Short mmCIF file of C-alpha atoms in Angstrom, two decimals:
data_model
loop_
_atom_site.label_atom_id
_atom_site.label_comp_id
_atom_site.label_asym_id
_atom_site.label_seq_id
_atom_site.Cartn_x
_atom_site.Cartn_y
_atom_site.Cartn_z
CA MET N 36 4.88 25.34 -46.44
CA ILE N 37 5.36 27.71 -43.38
CA ASN N 38 6.42 30.26 -45.68
CA THR N 39 3.42 29.90 -47.60
CA TRP N 40 0.89 29.51 -44.38
CA LYS N 41 2.66 32.89 -43.11
CA ARG N 42 1.01 34.69 -46.39
CA TYR N 43 -2.00 33.25 -46.72
CA ALA N 44 -2.59 33.82 -42.20
CA SER N 45 -1.38 37.61 -42.89
CA LYS N 46 -4.25 37.91 -45.14
CA GLY N 47 -6.77 37.00 -43.21
CA LYS N 48 -7.63 33.19 -43.82
CA THR N 49 -8.63 31.60 -40.61
CA GLU N 50 -7.29 28.15 -41.93
CA GLN N 51 -3.84 29.24 -42.10
CA GLN N 52 -3.79 31.02 -39.22
CA LEU N 53 -4.34 27.77 -37.32
CA LEU N 54 -1.66 25.78 -39.03
CA LEU N 55 0.14 28.46 -37.80
CA ALA N 56 -0.55 28.42 -35.00
CA ASP N 57 -0.06 25.05 -34.17
CA ALA N 58 2.88 25.06 -35.79
CA TYR N 59 4.44 27.49 -33.37
CA TRP N 60 2.82 25.86 -30.43
CA ASN N 61 3.96 22.47 -30.93
CA GLY N 62 7.14 23.29 -32.23
CA LYS N 63 6.21 21.61 -35.56
CA SER N 64 8.55 22.85 -38.87
CA VAL N 65 9.74 26.01 -36.87
CA LYS N 66 11.24 26.61 -33.57
CA LYS N 67 8.38 26.39 -30.64
CA ASP N 68 7.75 29.91 -29.73
CA TYR N 69 4.24 30.19 -27.81
CA LYS N 70 3.99 33.79 -28.46
CA LEU N 71 3.97 34.03 -32.15
CA ALA N 72 1.67 30.96 -31.06
CA VAL N 73 -0.43 33.05 -28.94
CA LYS N 74 -0.65 35.75 -31.52
CA TRP N 75 -2.21 33.58 -34.37
CA TYR N 76 -4.56 31.48 -32.07
CA LEU N 77 -5.93 35.11 -30.03
CA ILE N 78 -6.74 36.35 -34.41
CA ALA N 79 -8.46 33.09 -34.79
CA ALA N 80 -10.18 32.65 -31.38
CA LYS N 81 -11.49 36.51 -31.83
CA LYS N 82 -13.89 35.42 -35.15
CA GLY N 83 -15.25 32.11 -33.14
CA GLU N 84 -12.45 29.65 -33.82
CA LYS N 85 -13.50 27.01 -31.13
CA GLU N 86 -10.09 25.54 -31.34
CA ALA N 87 -8.30 28.86 -31.51
CA GLN N 88 -10.72 29.33 -28.33
CA LEU N 89 -9.45 26.33 -26.42
CA ARG N 90 -6.10 26.75 -27.14
CA MET N 91 -6.00 29.88 -25.34
CA GLY N 92 -7.81 28.54 -22.62
CA GLU N 93 -4.68 26.35 -22.56
CA ALA N 94 -2.18 29.61 -23.42
CA TYR N 95 -3.80 31.58 -19.65
CA TYR N 96 -3.67 28.69 -18.02
CA PHE N 97 -0.61 27.41 -18.06
CA GLY N 98 1.20 31.08 -18.83
CA PHE N 99 2.24 29.76 -22.21
CA GLY N 100 3.03 32.74 -23.86
CA VAL N 101 0.88 34.74 -22.02
CA THR N 102 0.71 35.88 -18.53
CA LYS N 103 -0.58 33.56 -16.26
CA SER N 104 -4.16 33.94 -15.60
CA PHE N 105 -7.01 31.35 -14.64
CA ALA N 106 -9.51 33.77 -14.84
CA HIS N 107 -8.65 35.18 -18.30
CA ALA N 108 -8.31 30.95 -18.94
CA ALA N 109 -11.86 30.17 -17.91
CA ARG N 110 -13.35 33.26 -19.59
CA TRP N 111 -11.99 31.44 -23.23
CA TYR N 112 -12.62 27.69 -21.55
CA GLU N 113 -16.22 29.07 -21.53
CA MET N 114 -16.27 30.45 -25.04
CA ALA N 115 -15.23 27.34 -26.56
CA ALA N 116 -17.72 25.19 -24.36
CA ASN N 117 -20.22 27.24 -25.49
CA GLN N 118 -19.33 25.49 -29.10
CA GLY N 119 -19.71 22.39 -27.74
CA VAL N 120 -15.67 21.66 -27.06
CA VAL N 121 -16.11 18.85 -24.83
CA ALA N 122 -12.27 19.20 -23.89
CA ALA N 123 -13.13 22.88 -22.61
CA GLN N 124 -16.56 21.89 -21.33
CA THR N 125 -14.78 19.23 -19.08
CA ILE N 126 -12.04 21.79 -18.06
CA LEU N 127 -14.80 24.18 -17.70
CA GLY N 128 -16.40 21.97 -15.50
CA ASP N 129 -12.71 21.52 -13.13
CA CYS N 130 -12.76 25.36 -13.31
CA TYR N 131 -15.85 25.84 -11.38
CA PHE N 132 -15.42 22.70 -9.09
CA PHE N 133 -12.33 23.47 -7.96
CA GLY N 134 -12.81 27.62 -8.15
CA THR N 135 -10.33 28.49 -10.81
CA GLY N 136 -10.57 31.30 -12.68
CA VAL N 137 -14.24 31.36 -11.32
CA GLU N 138 -16.19 31.64 -8.02
CA ARG N 139 -16.59 27.76 -6.59
CA ASN N 140 -20.01 26.60 -8.06
CA TYR N 141 -20.74 22.93 -7.95
CA LYS N 142 -23.95 22.96 -9.90
CA SER N 143 -22.50 24.92 -12.53
CA ALA N 144 -19.20 22.21 -12.63
CA VAL N 145 -22.17 19.15 -12.47
CA ASN N 146 -23.72 20.77 -15.57
CA TRP N 147 -20.56 21.23 -17.77
CA TYR N 148 -19.25 17.91 -16.97
CA SER N 149 -22.75 16.57 -17.94
CA LYS N 150 -22.47 18.20 -21.11
CA ALA N 151 -19.06 17.00 -21.86
CA ALA N 152 -20.31 13.23 -21.24
CA GLU N 153 -23.15 13.63 -23.06
CA GLN N 154 -20.39 13.57 -25.83
CA GLY N 155 -18.65 10.64 -24.54
CA ASP N 156 -16.19 12.25 -22.56
CA ALA N 157 -14.19 9.65 -20.31
CA SER N 158 -13.27 11.67 -17.76
CA ALA N 159 -15.91 13.86 -17.52
CA GLU N 160 -18.33 11.04 -17.05
CA PHE N 161 -15.75 10.07 -13.57
CA ALA N 162 -16.26 13.77 -12.55
CA ILE N 163 -19.63 13.31 -12.53
CA GLY N 164 -19.38 9.78 -10.40
CA ASN N 165 -17.41 11.80 -8.43
CA CYS N 166 -19.63 14.24 -7.53
CA TYR N 167 -22.65 11.64 -7.03
CA TYR N 168 -20.10 10.35 -4.52
CA TYR N 169 -19.33 12.93 -1.98
CA GLY N 170 -22.48 14.87 -2.85
CA ASN N 171 -20.94 17.58 -4.79
CA GLY N 172 -24.53 19.60 -6.77
CA VAL N 173 -26.21 16.82 -6.69
CA MET N 174 -27.42 14.59 -3.99
CA GLN N 175 -25.37 11.96 -2.61
CA ASP N 176 -26.42 8.85 -4.60
CA PHE N 177 -23.61 6.19 -4.20
CA VAL N 178 -25.91 3.72 -6.62
CA GLU N 179 -25.85 6.63 -9.07
CA ALA N 180 -21.61 7.33 -8.99
CA ASN N 181 -21.59 3.88 -9.47
CA ASN N 182 -23.63 4.28 -12.79
CA HIS N 183 -21.15 6.88 -13.92
CA TYR N 184 -18.41 4.87 -13.23
CA TYR N 185 -19.32 2.15 -14.90
CA LYS N 186 -19.68 4.37 -18.30
CA SER N 187 -16.54 5.70 -17.51
CA ALA N 188 -15.06 2.86 -16.86
CA MET N 189 -16.01 0.83 -19.69
CA LYS N 190 -14.22 3.67 -22.04
CA ASN N 191 -11.38 2.78 -20.17
CA ASN N 192 -10.84 5.42 -17.50
CA ALA N 193 -8.44 3.79 -15.20
CA ALA N 194 -9.59 6.38 -12.24
CA ALA N 195 -13.02 4.88 -12.76
CA GLN N 196 -12.37 1.20 -13.12
CA PHE N 197 -10.12 2.30 -9.24
CA ALA N 198 -13.26 3.88 -8.42
CA LEU N 199 -15.17 0.32 -9.13
CA GLY N 200 -13.21 -1.77 -7.31
CA ASP N 201 -13.09 0.43 -4.14
CA ALA N 202 -17.89 0.51 -4.22
CA TYR N 203 -17.60 -3.47 -4.59
CA TYR N 204 -14.65 -3.73 -1.77
CA TRP N 205 -16.33 -1.24 1.07
CA GLY N 206 -20.05 -2.43 -0.58
CA GLU N 207 -21.01 1.11 -1.27
CA GLY N 208 -24.06 1.10 -3.93
CA VAL N 209 -23.76 -2.56 -4.46
CA ILE N 210 -23.64 -5.54 -3.02
CA LYS N 211 -19.74 -6.19 -1.53
CA ASN N 212 -17.67 -8.46 -3.78
CA TYR N 213 -13.87 -8.83 -2.97
CA ASP N 214 -13.96 -10.91 -6.41
CA THR N 215 -15.54 -8.25 -8.30
CA ALA N 216 -13.57 -5.47 -6.95
CA ALA N 217 -10.05 -7.19 -7.21
CA ASP N 218 -11.31 -7.55 -11.55
CA TRP N 219 -11.49 -4.08 -11.31
CA TYR N 220 -8.69 -3.06 -9.45
CA VAL N 221 -6.67 -5.33 -11.82
CA LEU N 222 -7.87 -3.10 -14.92
CA SER N 223 -6.94 0.17 -13.72
CA ALA N 224 -3.42 -1.27 -12.01
CA LYS N 225 -2.06 -2.96 -15.42
CA GLN N 226 -3.13 1.00 -16.67
CA ASN N 227 -0.49 2.31 -14.11
CA ASP N 228 -3.04 3.85 -11.76
CA SER N 229 -0.94 3.94 -8.31
CA ASP N 230 -4.09 3.78 -6.17
CA ALA N 231 -4.82 0.65 -7.69
CA GLN N 232 -1.89 -1.01 -7.76
CA PHE N 233 -1.39 -0.37 -4.06
CA ALA N 234 -5.11 -1.97 -3.35
CA LEU N 235 -3.91 -4.75 -5.80
CA GLY N 236 -1.14 -5.64 -3.77
CA ASP N 237 -3.07 -5.57 -0.59
CA ALA N 238 -5.70 -7.66 -2.37
CA TYR N 239 -2.95 -10.61 -2.35
CA TYR N 240 -1.59 -9.62 0.48
CA TRP N 241 -4.60 -10.68 2.43
CA GLY N 242 -5.89 -13.19 -0.28
CA GLU N 243 -9.21 -10.74 -0.52
CA GLY N 244 -10.37 -11.38 -4.18
CA VAL N 245 -7.24 -13.26 -5.38
CA GLU N 246 -5.33 -15.95 -3.86
CA GLN N 247 -3.26 -15.60 -1.23
CA ASP N 248 0.15 -14.31 -2.62
CA TYR N 249 2.79 -12.25 -0.49
CA THR N 250 5.37 -12.09 -3.47
CA LYS N 251 2.32 -10.95 -6.05
CA ALA N 252 1.51 -8.59 -3.59
CA ILE N 253 5.16 -7.00 -2.91
CA GLN N 254 4.98 -6.81 -7.18
CA TRP N 255 2.32 -4.66 -6.99
CA TYR N 256 3.30 -2.71 -4.13
CA LYS N 257 6.49 -1.30 -5.49
CA LEU N 258 4.86 -0.97 -8.60
CA SER N 259 3.01 1.84 -6.59
CA ALA N 260 5.88 3.11 -4.34
CA ASP N 261 8.34 3.65 -7.30
CA GLN N 262 5.96 5.75 -8.38
CA GLY N 263 5.68 7.81 -4.97
CA ASP N 264 2.66 6.50 -3.62
CA ASP N 265 3.42 7.09 0.37
CA VAL N 266 1.27 4.30 2.17
CA ALA N 267 2.63 1.58 -0.57
CA GLN N 268 6.57 2.69 0.30
CA TYR N 269 5.15 2.41 4.13
CA TYR N 270 3.92 -0.75 3.32
CA LEU N 271 6.55 -2.64 1.31
CA ALA N 272 9.23 -1.54 3.61
CA ASN N 273 7.14 -2.90 6.03
CA ALA N 274 7.87 -6.64 3.52
CA TYR N 275 11.53 -6.02 3.70
CA PHE N 276 11.60 -5.69 7.62
CA THR N 277 9.85 -8.49 8.19
CA GLY N 278 10.76 -10.43 5.21
CA THR N 279 7.18 -11.02 3.97
CA GLY N 280 7.31 -11.96 0.46
CA VAL N 281 11.83 -10.99 -0.30
CA ALA N 282 14.34 -11.64 1.64
CA VAL N 283 14.50 -9.51 4.95
CA ASN N 284 16.82 -6.31 3.93
CA ARG N 285 16.45 -3.57 6.72
CA LYS N 286 18.60 -1.19 5.03
CA LYS N 287 16.03 -1.25 2.13
CA ALA N 288 13.31 -0.86 4.91
CA TYR N 289 14.43 1.84 6.05
CA GLU N 290 14.88 4.02 2.53
CA LEU N 291 11.37 3.21 2.03
CA TYR N 292 10.32 4.42 5.82
CA LYS N 293 12.13 7.97 5.18
CA LEU N 294 10.62 7.84 1.32
CA SER N 295 7.17 7.86 2.78
CA ALA N 296 7.94 10.18 5.75
CA MET N 297 9.04 12.42 3.32
CA GLN N 298 5.56 12.63 2.79
CA GLY N 299 4.13 12.64 5.82
CA ASN N 300 2.87 9.40 6.10
CA GLN N 301 2.61 9.23 10.47
CA ASP N 302 3.22 5.27 10.51
CA ALA N 303 5.89 5.32 8.43
CA THR N 304 7.61 8.52 10.71
CA PHE N 305 7.30 6.26 13.52
CA SER N 306 8.79 3.00 11.77
CA LEU N 307 11.76 5.42 10.71
CA ALA N 308 12.21 7.11 14.46
CA THR N 309 12.31 3.51 15.73
CA ALA N 310 15.63 2.95 13.26
CA TYR N 311 17.10 5.37 13.97
CA PHE N 312 16.32 4.43 17.92
CA GLU N 313 17.46 0.42 17.25
CA GLY N 314 20.03 1.10 14.85
CA GLU N 315 17.95 -0.77 12.12
CA GLY N 316 19.42 -0.89 8.85
CA VAL N 317 20.74 2.63 9.65
CA LYS N 318 23.24 3.60 12.05
CA PRO N 319 21.43 4.48 15.34
CA ASN N 320 20.95 7.71 16.31
CA ALA N 321 18.72 8.33 19.66
CA LYS N 322 18.28 11.88 19.32
CA LYS N 323 17.58 12.37 15.78
CA ALA N 324 14.54 9.23 16.72
CA VAL N 325 13.35 11.63 19.15
CA ALA N 326 13.28 14.37 17.53
CA LEU N 327 10.78 12.20 14.87
CA TYR N 328 8.89 10.66 17.48
CA PHE N 329 8.23 14.45 19.06
CA LYS N 330 7.33 15.95 15.33
CA ASN N 331 4.72 12.71 15.22
CA ALA N 332 3.42 12.94 18.88
CA LYS N 333 2.81 16.38 18.51
CA ALA N 334 0.53 15.68 15.08
CA GLY N 335 -1.37 13.58 17.20
CA HIS N 336 0.50 9.70 16.41
CA ILE N 337 -0.32 7.77 19.30
CA ASP N 338 2.46 4.85 19.20
CA SER N 339 5.03 7.95 18.65
CA ALA N 340 3.51 9.71 22.08
CA SER N 341 4.52 6.48 23.75
CA ALA N 342 7.46 6.15 22.48
CA LEU N 343 8.73 9.09 23.42
CA GLY N 344 7.49 8.45 27.12
CA GLN N 345 9.73 5.80 26.86
CA ALA N 346 12.88 8.12 25.81
CA PHE N 347 12.09 10.69 29.01
CA PHE N 348 11.67 7.85 31.39
CA SER N 349 14.85 5.60 30.01
CA GLY N 350 17.09 8.85 29.31
CA ARG N 351 17.75 7.93 25.91
CA GLY N 352 18.47 10.29 23.29
CA VAL N 353 17.01 12.93 25.65
CA ARG N 354 17.38 14.35 28.99
CA LYS N 355 15.58 11.88 31.71
CA ASP N 356 12.25 13.59 32.64
CA MET N 357 9.60 11.64 34.61
CA LYS N 358 7.45 14.20 34.33
CA GLU N 359 7.75 14.66 30.54
CA ALA N 360 7.71 10.84 30.48
CA LEU N 361 4.38 10.82 32.55
CA ALA N 362 3.19 13.17 30.69
CA TRP N 363 3.49 11.77 27.17
CA TYR N 364 2.60 8.27 28.52
CA LYS N 365 -0.53 9.99 29.56
CA TYR N 366 -2.27 11.06 26.05
CA ALA N 367 -0.92 7.64 24.96
CA ALA N 368 -2.72 5.65 27.27
CA LYS N 369 -5.87 8.22 27.33
CA ASN N 370 -6.49 7.38 23.28
CA GLY N 371 -6.24 3.66 24.40
CA ASP N 372 -2.22 2.53 23.23
CA GLN N 373 -2.24 -0.36 25.33
CA GLU N 374 1.91 -0.58 26.40
CA ALA N 375 1.15 2.87 27.87
CA ILE N 376 -1.30 1.50 29.96
CA GLN N 377 0.34 -0.98 31.14
CA VAL N 378 3.36 1.38 32.06
CA LEU N 379 1.28 3.59 33.84
CA GLU N 380 -0.41 0.37 35.69
CA MET N 381 3.55 -0.43 36.41
CA LEU N 382 4.42 2.73 37.91
CA GLU N 383 1.14 2.75 39.95
CA TRP N 384 1.83 -0.48 41.09
CA LEU N 385 5.24 0.30 42.31
CA LYS N 386 4.20 4.06 44.00
CA ALA N 387 1.64 2.09 46.09
CA GLU N 388 4.28 -1.10 46.63
CA GLU N 389 6.81 2.02 47.67
CA ASN N 390 3.98 3.55 49.81
CA LYS N 391 3.41 0.23 51.65
CA ASN N 392 7.08 -0.03 52.17
CA LYS N 393 7.29 2.88 53.99
CA SER N 394 4.54 2.51 56.42
CA TRP N 395 5.97 -0.63 57.61
CA SER N 396 9.29 0.59 58.71
CA LYS N 397 7.51 3.63 60.85
#
């Protein structure tokens, strides 16, 4: 079969050129070879074959068989999109939305998304919903955003189902309804959407739209955490730390705090530092704890700033330094940290008492 395709492809037969290119592209009946695939796709694409143009766009976008070039990719996608190829229209919309290979232009993005949506593409419909939600290329309109989310969700788009769940949860463009929010979260979560899995876990944790059930909350948090969601990892860690819905397991909590912190989650970083400071689930290491508190506090995490003040005040994990302690306590207090406020009030009282005693002794 391959030899037959080669023979006819060499004679300029477009159908066989496409079949041969597909064979090399997918490694079907022949060893996968992107360069040979691109060779035949290019010949067909230059003759106006729209599916070949789409493949050329993919080749340049991902660097398959050619040197990666987003600009070249966008040009080929546009050729295919102008011939009505839905996938090319959606991808070209993305190119204009993110400025990939073309100058960013939200209106052009909406234009191409709309063309693809008119042909029934659920991803493009969802993208239009996002444009209305954020006001990119169109006037911001939550109601219109939800209309597009709904059309996409009814075609089983998990991201759109989650977006609708959020709309009903927060009451954006619709009347707030936790029950309806949970229904949409369930549909999305069952399709393995990690955001929806986390949201559904929260729904069960707080009993919003579903009957409160810590065990089910943990099950959904875990599914989201297993996909790398840093917030889910943090919440799951808290559950293991406190024994909410699961047996207490401080070591597991520490491991999850660490995973979440590695993704930049500040609350998890604070909890990880505290685990090191108190030796919860890990060998105590005050110096490592202080280093984490410092990193977090510099990034604006208020609880970490307060903890850093305590470390400098006590001299644990760092050299005792009242000037540094006061600086961090004041920073935390200025940002509303109650513990820091109380410490500063206590220090002011002690200072006043000390001055009073001095005056009496005279």
